[in-house]
XYZ file of C-alpha atoms in Angstrom:
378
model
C -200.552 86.844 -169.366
C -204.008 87.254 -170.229
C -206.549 84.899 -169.576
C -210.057 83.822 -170.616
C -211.956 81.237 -168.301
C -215.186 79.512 -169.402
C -216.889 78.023 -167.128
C -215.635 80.494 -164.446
C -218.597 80.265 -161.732
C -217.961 76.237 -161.600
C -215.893 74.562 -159.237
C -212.687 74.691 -161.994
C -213.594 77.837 -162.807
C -213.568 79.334 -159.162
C -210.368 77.638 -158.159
C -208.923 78.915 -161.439
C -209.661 82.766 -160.064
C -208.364 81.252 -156.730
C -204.667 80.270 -158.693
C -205.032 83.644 -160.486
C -205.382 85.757 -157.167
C -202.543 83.973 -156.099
C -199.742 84.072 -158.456
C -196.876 86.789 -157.843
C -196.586 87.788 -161.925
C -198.992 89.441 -164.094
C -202.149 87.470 -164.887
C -204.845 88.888 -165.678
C -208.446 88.071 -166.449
C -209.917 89.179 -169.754
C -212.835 87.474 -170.250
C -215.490 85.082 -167.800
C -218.253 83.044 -168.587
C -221.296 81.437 -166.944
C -224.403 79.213 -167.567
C -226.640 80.980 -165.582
C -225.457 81.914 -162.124
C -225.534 85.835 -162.305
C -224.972 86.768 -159.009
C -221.590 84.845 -158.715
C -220.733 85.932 -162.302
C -221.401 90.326 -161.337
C -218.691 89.424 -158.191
C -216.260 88.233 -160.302
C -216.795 90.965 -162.833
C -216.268 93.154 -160.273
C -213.604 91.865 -158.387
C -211.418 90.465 -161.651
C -212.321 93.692 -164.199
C -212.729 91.984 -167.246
C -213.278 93.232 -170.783
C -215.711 90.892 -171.371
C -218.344 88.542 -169.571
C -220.537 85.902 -171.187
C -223.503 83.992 -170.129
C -226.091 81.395 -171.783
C -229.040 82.794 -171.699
C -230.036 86.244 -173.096
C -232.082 87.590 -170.627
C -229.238 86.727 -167.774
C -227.128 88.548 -169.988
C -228.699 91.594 -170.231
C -229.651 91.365 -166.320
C -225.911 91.049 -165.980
C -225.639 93.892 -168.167
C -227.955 96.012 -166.135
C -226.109 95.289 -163.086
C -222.232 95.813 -163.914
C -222.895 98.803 -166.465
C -219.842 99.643 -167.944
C -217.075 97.440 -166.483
C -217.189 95.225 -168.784
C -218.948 93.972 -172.600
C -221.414 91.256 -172.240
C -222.509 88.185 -174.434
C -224.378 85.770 -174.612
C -225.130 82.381 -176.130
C -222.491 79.793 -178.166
C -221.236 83.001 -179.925
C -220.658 84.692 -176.936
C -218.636 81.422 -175.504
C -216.993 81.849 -178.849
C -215.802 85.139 -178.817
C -214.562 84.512 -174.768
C -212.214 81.937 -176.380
C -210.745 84.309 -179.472
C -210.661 87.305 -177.615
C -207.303 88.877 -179.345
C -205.670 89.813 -176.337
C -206.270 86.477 -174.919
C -202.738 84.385 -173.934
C -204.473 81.472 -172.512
C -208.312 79.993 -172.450
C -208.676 77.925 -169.423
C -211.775 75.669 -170.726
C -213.724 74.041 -167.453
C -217.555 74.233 -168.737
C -219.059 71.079 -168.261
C -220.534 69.055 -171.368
C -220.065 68.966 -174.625
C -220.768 72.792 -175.242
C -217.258 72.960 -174.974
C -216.307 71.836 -178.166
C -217.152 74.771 -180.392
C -215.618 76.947 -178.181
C -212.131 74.955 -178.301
C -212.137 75.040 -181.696
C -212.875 78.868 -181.605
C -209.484 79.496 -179.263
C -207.629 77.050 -181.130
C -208.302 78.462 -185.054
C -207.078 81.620 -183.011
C -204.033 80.182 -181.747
C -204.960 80.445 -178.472
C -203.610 77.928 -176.086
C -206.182 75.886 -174.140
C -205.779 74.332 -170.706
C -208.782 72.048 -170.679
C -210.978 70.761 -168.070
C -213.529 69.783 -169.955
C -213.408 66.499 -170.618
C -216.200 65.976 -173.366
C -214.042 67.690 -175.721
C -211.437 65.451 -176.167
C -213.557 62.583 -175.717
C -215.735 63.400 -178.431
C -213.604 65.196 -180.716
C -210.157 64.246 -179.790
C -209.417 63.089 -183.211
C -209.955 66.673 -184.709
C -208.693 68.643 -181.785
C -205.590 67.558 -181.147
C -204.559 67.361 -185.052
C -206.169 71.229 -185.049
C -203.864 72.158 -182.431
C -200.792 70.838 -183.696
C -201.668 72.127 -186.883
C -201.798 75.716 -185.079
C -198.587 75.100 -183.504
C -200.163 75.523 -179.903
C -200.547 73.844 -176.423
C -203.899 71.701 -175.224
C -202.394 71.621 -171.246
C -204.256 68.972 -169.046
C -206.109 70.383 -166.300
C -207.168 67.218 -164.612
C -204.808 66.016 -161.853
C -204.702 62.859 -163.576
C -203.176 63.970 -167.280
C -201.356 66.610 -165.755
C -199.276 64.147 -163.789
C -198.817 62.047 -166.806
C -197.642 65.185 -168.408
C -195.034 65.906 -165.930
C -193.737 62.289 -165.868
C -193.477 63.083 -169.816
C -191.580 66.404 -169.455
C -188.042 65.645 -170.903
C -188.638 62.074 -171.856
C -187.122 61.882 -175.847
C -189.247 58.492 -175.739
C -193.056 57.954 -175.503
C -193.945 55.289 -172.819
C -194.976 51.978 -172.991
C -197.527 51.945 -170.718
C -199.190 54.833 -168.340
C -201.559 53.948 -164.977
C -204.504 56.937 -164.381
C -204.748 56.370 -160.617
C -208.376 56.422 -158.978
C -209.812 56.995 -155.998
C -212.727 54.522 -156.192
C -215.391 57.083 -154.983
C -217.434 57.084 -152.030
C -218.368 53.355 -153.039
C -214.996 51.699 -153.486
C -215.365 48.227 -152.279
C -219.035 47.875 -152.238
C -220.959 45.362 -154.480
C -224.201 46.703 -157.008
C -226.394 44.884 -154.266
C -224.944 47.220 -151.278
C -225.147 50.195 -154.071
C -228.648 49.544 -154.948
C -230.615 52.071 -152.938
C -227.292 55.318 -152.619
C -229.219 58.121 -152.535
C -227.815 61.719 -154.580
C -226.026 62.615 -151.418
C -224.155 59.831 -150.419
C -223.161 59.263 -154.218
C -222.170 63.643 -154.140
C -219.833 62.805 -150.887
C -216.152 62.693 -152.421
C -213.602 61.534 -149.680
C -211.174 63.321 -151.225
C -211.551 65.849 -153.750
C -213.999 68.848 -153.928
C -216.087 69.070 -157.289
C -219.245 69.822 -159.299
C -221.945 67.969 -159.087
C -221.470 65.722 -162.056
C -217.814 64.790 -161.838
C -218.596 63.806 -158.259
C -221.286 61.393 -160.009
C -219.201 60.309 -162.756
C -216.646 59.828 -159.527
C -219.065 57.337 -158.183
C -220.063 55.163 -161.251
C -216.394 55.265 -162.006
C -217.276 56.674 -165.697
C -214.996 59.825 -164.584
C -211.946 57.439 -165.214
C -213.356 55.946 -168.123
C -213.579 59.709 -169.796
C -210.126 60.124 -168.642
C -209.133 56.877 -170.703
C -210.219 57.938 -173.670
C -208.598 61.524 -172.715
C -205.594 60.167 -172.359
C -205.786 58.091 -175.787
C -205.867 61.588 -177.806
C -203.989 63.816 -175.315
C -200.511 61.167 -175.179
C -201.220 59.277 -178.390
C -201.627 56.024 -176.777
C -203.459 52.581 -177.771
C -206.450 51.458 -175.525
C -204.277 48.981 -173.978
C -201.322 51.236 -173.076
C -203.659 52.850 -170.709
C -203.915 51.575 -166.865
C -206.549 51.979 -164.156
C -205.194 51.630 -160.772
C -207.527 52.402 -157.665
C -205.287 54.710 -155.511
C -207.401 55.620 -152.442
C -205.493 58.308 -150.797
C -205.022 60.107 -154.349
C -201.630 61.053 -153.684
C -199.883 59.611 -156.672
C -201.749 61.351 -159.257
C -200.633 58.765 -162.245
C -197.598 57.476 -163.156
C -195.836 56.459 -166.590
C -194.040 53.782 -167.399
C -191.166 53.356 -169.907
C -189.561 50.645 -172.268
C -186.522 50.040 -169.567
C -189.249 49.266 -167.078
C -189.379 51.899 -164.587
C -191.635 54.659 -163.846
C -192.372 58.333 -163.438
C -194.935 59.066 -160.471
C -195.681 62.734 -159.764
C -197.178 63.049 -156.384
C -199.180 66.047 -154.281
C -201.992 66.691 -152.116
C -205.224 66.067 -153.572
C -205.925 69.803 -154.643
C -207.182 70.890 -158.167
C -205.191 74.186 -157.950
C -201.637 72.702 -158.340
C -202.736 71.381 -161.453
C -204.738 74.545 -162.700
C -201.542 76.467 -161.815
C -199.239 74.271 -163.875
C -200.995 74.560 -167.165
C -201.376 78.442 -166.254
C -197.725 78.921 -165.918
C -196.355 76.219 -167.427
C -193.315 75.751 -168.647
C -192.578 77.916 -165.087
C -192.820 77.065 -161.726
C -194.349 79.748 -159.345
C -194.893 79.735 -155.627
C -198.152 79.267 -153.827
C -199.385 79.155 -150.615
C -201.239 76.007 -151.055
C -201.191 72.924 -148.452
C -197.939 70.780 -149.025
C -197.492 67.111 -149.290
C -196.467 65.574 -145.677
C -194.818 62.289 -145.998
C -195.635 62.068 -141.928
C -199.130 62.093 -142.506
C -199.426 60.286 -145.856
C -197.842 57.488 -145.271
C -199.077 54.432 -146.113
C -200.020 54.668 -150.237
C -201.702 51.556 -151.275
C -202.951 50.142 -154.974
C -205.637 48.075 -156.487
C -207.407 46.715 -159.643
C -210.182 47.992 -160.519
C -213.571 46.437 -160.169
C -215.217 46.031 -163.634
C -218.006 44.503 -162.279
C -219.712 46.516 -159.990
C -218.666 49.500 -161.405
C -219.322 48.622 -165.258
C -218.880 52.530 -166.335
C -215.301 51.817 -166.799
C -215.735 49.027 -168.775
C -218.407 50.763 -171.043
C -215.373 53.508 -171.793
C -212.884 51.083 -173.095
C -216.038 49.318 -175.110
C -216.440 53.065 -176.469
C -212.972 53.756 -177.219
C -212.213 50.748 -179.054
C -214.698 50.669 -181.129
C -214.138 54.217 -181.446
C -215.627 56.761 -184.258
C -218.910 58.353 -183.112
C -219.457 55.680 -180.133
C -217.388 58.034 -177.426
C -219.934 60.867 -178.310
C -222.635 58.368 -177.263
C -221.041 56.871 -174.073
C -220.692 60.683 -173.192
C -224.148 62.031 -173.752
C -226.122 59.001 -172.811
C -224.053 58.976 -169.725
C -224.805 62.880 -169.484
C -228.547 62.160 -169.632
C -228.742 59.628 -166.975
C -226.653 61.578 -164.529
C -228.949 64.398 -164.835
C -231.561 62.267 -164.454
C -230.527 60.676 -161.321
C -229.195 64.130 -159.887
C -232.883 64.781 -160.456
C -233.825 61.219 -158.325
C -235.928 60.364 -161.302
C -233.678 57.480 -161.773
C -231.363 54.882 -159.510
C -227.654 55.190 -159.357
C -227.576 51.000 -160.995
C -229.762 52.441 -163.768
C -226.726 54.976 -164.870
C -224.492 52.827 -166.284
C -227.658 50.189 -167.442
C -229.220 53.578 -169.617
C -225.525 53.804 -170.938
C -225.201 50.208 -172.188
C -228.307 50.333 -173.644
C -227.621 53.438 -175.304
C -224.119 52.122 -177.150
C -225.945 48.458 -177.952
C -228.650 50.517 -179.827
C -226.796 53.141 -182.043
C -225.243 52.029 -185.291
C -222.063 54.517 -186.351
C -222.888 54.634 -190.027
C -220.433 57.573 -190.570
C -217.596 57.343 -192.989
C -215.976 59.572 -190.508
C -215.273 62.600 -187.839
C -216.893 66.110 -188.154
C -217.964 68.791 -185.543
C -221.929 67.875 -187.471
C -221.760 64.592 -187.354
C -220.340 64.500 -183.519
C -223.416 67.094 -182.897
C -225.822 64.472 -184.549
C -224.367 61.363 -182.710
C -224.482 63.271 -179.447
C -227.900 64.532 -180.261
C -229.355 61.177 -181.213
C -228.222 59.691 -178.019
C -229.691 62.389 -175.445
C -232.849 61.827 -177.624
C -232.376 58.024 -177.307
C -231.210 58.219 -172.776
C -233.899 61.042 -172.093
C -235.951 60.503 -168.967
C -239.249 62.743 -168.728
């Protein structure tokens, strides 16, 4: 199998060449992208050989170019993220970019019938309702990457009924428990300090404000065809039950595993098979004790602004996304408090009026642009 990876010097991305390394069949890489970290990009050129290698910018591209010669082509730009993702040799494009440059891409691998194992959440929360019709339509796979749907997608496996009801598990973040008062003055690093899983910088925010789970609401509304209400938030500390499913007869599917990305990176790279890894196993000595709660709306109102998005639906998840994209940046950059996240958010969906008659790549483009316009701090 041959496999493109965008995103691939990003914390998906590099655990994605760690699954490949691993596997005992024949995977291979055949195309990488980057934003703009050469150096990491020329090692994996190097080490994974492949036929093509993309970044954003032009002149990192052609630095790139200067330094790997004639390994491999390079690109650059959204056409060059394009052409990673339609690459005809390509079995499989493993999408873990972060934002919603994502989306064009997608599209690209899917009008080529290339499967997509997707990471990047932005894509199906802004766009769900063309990308998953697209996909069927093409008579191929979107395969959750996050640990979350790809539980819910293994509780599914066999199942000649949809469920009635499915609960995304959370871990709460590094501030589970604490009240806006005690989360007033977190600095970047505290709110960057994940007790459980290692990511990028922005998940790990959108960890924190709890929006992470709200994206993976609306996610899961497009990926399992589900009404807002069908979908659950249950704050799981020790983020071994990844989700569960529940069905009309009342009882329900858990899938359950240490808290590492890689088993679900190498399910959607292998599925419908099961291959051996030499990843840490589950020890029922150790993790014992596996205990459940509601969320808190309240203090962490980031949730609550995703199910406001989702049911009111149309061009309003584009603007919970970007505005929230904005103000993450922005507090990454300390020009803003962690409390002023989610306020910049609110702000953002009370102000925009969706005056669409409906869904197009454009007019998700113009929503998302008029809200990072709208959310941008100087």
């Amino acid at each position: 199998m041959k496999i493109s990876i965008l995103g691939s010097t990003g914390s998906i991305g590099r655990q994605t060449l760690e699954v490949v390394e691993n596997l005992t069949h024949d995977y291979q890489v055949e195309a990488l992208t980057a934003h703009s970290n050469v150096d990491l990009l020329e090692a994996q050129v190097k080490k994974f050989q492949p036929s093509l290698a993309v970044l954003w910018g032009e002149a990192d591209a052609l630095e790139l170019k200067r330094r790997v010669g004639s390994i491999c082509e390079v690109a650059y730009g959204m056409e060059g993220l394009k052409q990673a993702a339609s690459l005809p040799a390509v079995d499989l494009v493993v999408n873990s970019v972060v934002g919603n440059v994502g989306l064009l891409p997608t599209m690209s691998a899917l009008e080529a019938g290339k499967p997509v194992a997707i990471a990047n959440k932005e894509v199906l929360v802004t766009a769900g309702e063309i990308i998953m019709p697209l996909a069927r339509a093409k008579g191929v796979h979107i395969l959750p990457v996050d640990s979350e749907h790809s539980a819910i997608f293994q509780c599914l496996a066999g199942s000649a009924q949809p469920p009635a009801k499915i609960y995304l598990t959370a871990s709460g973040g590094p501030f589970r428990g604490k009240t806006k008062a005690e989360m007033a003055g977190v600095t970047v690093e505290q709110a960057l300090a994940h007790p459980n899983w290692a990511m990028g910088q922005k998940i790990s925010i959108d960890s924190a404000t709890m929006m992470n789970k709200g994206l993976e609401v609306i996610e899961a509304k497009w990926l399992f065809d589900l009404r807002p209400d069908q979908i659950h938030v249950l704050v799981h500390p020790q983020s071994i039950i990844h989700s569960m499913a529940e069905f009309e007869d009342g009882q329900i599917m858990a899938q359950l595993g240490a808290p590492d990305m890689r088993l679900a990176i190498q399910h959607a790279i292998t599925h419908p098979n099961r291959l051996p890894n030499p990843f840490k196993r589950l020890d029922f000595s150790v993790h014992n004790n596996l205990t459940f709660a509601q969320p808190d709306f309240e203090n962490f109102p980031c949730l609550a602004l995703a199910y406001q998005a989702l049911e009111a639906g149309g061009h309003y998840p584009t603007v919970l996304n970007a505005a929230n994209e904005e103000a993450v940046a922005a507090f990454l950059a300390k020009k803003i408090s962690f409390l002023d996240i989610p306020a910049i958010i609110d702000r953002a969906l009370s102000a925009y009026t969706d005056e669409s008659k409906g869904l197009t790549i454009d007019s998700i483009l113009e929503a998302d642009a008029w809200a990072r316009a709208f959310t941008k701090i100087s």
